[in-house]
JSON list of C-alpha atoms in Angstrom, two decimals:
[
{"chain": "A", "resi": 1, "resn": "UNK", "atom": "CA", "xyz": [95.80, 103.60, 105.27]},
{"chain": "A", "resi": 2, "resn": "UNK", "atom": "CA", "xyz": [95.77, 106.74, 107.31]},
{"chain": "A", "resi": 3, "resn": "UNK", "atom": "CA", "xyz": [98.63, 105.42, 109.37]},
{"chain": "A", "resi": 4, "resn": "UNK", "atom": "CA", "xyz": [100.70, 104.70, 106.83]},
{"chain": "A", "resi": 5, "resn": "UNK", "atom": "CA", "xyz": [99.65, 108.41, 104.79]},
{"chain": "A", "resi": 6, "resn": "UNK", "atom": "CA", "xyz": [100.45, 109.95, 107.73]},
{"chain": "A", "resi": 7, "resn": "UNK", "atom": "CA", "xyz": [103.83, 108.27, 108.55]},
{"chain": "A", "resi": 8, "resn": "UNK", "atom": "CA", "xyz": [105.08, 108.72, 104.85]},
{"chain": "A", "resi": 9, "resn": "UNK", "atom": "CA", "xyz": [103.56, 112.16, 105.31]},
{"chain": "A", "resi": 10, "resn": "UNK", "atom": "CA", "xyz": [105.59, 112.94, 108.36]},
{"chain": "A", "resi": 11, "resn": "UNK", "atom": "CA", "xyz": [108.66, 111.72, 106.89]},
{"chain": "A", "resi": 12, "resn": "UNK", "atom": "CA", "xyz": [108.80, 113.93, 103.82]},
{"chain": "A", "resi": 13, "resn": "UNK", "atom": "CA", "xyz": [108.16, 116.72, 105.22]},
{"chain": "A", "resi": 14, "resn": "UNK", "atom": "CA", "xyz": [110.59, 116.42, 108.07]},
{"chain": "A", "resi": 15, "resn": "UNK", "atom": "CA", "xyz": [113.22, 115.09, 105.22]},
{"chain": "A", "resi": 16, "resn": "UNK", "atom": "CA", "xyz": [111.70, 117.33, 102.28]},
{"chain": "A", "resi": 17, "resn": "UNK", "atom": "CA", "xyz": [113.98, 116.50, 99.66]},
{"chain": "A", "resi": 18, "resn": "UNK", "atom": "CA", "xyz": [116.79, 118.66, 98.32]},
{"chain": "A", "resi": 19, "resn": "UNK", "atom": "CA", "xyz": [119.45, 119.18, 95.68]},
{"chain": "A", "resi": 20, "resn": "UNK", "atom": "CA", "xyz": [122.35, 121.25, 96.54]},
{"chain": "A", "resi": 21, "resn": "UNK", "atom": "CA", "xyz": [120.50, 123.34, 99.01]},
{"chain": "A", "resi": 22, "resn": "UNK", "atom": "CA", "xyz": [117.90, 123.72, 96.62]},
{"chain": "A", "resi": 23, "resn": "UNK", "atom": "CA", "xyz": [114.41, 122.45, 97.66]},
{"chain": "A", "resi": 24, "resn": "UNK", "atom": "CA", "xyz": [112.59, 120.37, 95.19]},
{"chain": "A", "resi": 25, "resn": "UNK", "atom": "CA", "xyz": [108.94, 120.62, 94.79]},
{"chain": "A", "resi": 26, "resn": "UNK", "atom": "CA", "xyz": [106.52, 118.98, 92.48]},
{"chain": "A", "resi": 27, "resn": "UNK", "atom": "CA", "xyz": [103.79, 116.33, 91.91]},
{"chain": "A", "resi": 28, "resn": "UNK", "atom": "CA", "xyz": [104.06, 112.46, 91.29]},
{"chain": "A", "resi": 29, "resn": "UNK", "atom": "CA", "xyz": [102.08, 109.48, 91.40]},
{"chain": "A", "resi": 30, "resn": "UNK", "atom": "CA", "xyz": [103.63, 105.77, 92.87]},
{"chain": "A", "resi": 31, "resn": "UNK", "atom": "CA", "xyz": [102.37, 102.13, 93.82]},
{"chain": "A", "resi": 32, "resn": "UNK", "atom": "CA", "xyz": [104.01, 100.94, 96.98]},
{"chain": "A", "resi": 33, "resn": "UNK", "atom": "CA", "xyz": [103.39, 97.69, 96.91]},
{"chain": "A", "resi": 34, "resn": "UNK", "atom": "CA", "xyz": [103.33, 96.56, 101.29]},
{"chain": "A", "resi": 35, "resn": "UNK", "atom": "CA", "xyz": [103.37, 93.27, 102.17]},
{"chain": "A", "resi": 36, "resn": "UNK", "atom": "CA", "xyz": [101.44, 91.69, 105.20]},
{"chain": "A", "resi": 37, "resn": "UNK", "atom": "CA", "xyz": [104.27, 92.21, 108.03]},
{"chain": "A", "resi": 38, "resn": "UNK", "atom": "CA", "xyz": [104.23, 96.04, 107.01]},
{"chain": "A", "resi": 39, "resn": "UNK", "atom": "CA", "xyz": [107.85, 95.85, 104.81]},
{"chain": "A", "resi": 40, "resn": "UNK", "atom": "CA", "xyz": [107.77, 97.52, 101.45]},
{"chain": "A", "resi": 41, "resn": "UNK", "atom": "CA", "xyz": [107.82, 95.09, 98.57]},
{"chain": "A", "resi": 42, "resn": "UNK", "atom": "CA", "xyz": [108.26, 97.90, 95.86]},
{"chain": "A", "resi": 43, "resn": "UNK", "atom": "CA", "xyz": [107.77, 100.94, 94.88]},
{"chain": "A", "resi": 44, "resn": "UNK", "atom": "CA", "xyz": [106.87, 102.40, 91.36]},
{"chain": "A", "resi": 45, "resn": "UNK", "atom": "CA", "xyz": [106.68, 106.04, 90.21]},
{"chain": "A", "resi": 46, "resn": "UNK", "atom": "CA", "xyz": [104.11, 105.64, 87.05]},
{"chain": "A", "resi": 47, "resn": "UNK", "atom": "CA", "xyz": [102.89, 108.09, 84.43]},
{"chain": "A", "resi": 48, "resn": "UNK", "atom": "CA", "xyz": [105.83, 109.79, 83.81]},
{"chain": "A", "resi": 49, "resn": "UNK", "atom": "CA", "xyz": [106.25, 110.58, 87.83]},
{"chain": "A", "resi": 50, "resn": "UNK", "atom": "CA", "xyz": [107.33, 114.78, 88.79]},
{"chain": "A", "resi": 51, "resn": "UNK", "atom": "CA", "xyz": [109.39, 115.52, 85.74]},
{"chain": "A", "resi": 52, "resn": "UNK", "atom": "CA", "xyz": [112.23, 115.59, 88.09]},
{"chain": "A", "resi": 53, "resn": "UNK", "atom": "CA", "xyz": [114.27, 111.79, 88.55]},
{"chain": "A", "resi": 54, "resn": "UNK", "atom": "CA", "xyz": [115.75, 113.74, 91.65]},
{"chain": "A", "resi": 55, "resn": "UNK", "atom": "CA", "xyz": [112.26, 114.12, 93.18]},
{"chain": "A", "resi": 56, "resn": "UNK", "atom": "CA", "xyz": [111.01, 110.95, 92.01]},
{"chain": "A", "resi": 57, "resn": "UNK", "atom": "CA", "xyz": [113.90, 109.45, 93.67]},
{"chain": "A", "resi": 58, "resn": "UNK", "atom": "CA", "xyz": [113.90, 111.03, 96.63]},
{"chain": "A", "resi": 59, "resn": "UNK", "atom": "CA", "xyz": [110.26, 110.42, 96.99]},
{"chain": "A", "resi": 60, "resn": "UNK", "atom": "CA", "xyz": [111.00, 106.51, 96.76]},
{"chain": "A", "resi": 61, "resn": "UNK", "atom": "CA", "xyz": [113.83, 106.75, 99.30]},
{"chain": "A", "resi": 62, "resn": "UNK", "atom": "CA", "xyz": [110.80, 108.72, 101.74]},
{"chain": "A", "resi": 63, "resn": "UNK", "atom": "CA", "xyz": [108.76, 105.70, 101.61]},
{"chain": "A", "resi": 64, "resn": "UNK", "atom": "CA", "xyz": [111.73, 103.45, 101.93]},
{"chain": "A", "resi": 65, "resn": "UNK", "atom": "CA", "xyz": [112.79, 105.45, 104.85]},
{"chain": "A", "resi": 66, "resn": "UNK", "atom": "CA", "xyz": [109.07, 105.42, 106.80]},
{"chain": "A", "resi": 67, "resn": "UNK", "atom": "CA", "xyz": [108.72, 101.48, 106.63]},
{"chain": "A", "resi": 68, "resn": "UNK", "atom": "CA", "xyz": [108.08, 99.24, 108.46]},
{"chain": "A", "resi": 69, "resn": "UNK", "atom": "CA", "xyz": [104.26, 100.02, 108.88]},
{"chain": "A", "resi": 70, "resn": "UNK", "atom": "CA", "xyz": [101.90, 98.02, 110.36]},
{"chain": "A", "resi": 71, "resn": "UNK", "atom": "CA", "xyz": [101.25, 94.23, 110.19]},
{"chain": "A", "resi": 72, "resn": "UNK", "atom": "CA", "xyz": [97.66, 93.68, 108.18]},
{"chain": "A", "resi": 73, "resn": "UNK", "atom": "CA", "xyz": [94.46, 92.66, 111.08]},
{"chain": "A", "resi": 74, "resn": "UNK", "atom": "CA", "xyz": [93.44, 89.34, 111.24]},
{"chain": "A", "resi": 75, "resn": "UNK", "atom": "CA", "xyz": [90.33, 90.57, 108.66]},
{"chain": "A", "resi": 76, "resn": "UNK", "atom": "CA", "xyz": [92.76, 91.97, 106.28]},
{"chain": "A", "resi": 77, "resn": "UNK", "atom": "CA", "xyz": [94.80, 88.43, 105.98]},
{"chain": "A", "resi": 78, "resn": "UNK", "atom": "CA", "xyz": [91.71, 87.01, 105.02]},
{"chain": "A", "resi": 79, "resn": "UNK", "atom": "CA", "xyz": [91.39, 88.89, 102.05]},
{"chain": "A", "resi": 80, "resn": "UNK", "atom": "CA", "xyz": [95.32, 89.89, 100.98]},
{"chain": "A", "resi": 81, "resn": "UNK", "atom": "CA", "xyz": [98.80, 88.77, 101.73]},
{"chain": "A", "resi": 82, "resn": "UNK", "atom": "CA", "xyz": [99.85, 92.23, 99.73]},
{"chain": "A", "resi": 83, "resn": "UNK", "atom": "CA", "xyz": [98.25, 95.48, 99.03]},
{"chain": "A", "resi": 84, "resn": "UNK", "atom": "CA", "xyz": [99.26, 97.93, 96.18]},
{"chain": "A", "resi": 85, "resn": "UNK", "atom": "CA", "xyz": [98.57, 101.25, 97.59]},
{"chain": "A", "resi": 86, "resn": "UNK", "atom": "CA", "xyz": [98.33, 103.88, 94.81]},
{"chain": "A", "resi": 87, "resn": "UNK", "atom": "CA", "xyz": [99.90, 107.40, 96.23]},
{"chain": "A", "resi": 88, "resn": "UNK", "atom": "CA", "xyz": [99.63, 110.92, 94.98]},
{"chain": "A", "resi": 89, "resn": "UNK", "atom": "CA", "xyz": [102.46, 112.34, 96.23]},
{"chain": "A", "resi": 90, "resn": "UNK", "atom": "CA", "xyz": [102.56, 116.68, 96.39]},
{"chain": "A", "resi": 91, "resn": "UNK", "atom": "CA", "xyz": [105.96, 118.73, 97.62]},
{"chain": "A", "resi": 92, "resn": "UNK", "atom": "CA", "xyz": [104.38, 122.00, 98.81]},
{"chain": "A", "resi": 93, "resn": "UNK", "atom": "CA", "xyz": [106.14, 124.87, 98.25]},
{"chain": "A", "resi": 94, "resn": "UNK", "atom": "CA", "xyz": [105.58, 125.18, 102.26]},
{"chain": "A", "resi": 95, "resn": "UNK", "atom": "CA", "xyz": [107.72, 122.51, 102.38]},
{"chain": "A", "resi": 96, "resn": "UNK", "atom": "CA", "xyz": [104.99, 119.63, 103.50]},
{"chain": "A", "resi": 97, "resn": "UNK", "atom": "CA", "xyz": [104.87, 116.32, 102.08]},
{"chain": "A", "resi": 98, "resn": "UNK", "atom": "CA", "xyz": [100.82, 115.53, 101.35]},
{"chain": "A", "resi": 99, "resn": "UNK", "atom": "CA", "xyz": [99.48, 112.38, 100.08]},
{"chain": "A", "resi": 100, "resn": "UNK", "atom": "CA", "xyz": [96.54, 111.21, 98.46]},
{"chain": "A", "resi": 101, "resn": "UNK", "atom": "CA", "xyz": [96.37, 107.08, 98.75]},
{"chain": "A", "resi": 102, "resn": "UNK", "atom": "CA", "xyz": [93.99, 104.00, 97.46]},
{"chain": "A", "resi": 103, "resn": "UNK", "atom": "CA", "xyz": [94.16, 100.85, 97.66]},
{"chain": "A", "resi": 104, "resn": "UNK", "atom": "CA", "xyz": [93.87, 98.95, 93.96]}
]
């Protein structure tokens, strides 16, 4: 998990997202659903995600764009050929992509 928060995290902030020159900040909450291999299956903003389709968007493509991750251990085949990672997602207004993730 902290390999993959910290590529997603790297990412973002070295692509923070942007409108027309405009930086866009804001909250959201998404499942990225990773399959065994380390390629993203899905991804979901849920609860209504930033407010902002633009940053939700963008925030998908992030995610999209750090992938491949890494393949699951021999111990974590036993158990799951998927995980659904649940990721709180936060565009500082320092322009730093932070995330919060869980595994459901």
């Amino acid at each position: 998990y902290d390999d993959l928060r910290r590529k997603i995290e790297r990412t973002g902030t070295d692509n923070f997202p942007t409108v027309a020159g405009r930086k866009l900040y804001g909250e959201l909450t998404m499942l990225i659903t990773v399959n065994f291999d380390g390629r993203i299956l899905g991804t979901e903003v849920v609860t209504g995600g930033s407010g902002d389709k633009q940053l939700d968007r963008r925030a998908q493509a992030i995610v999209l764009q750090a992938s491949p991750f890494g393949a699951f251990s021999q111990a974590m085949r036993r158990t799951a050929d998927q995980l659904v990672v649940v990721s709180r997602f936060q565009f500082t207004k320092d322009q730093v992509l932070e995330t919060t993730l869980a595994a459901q």
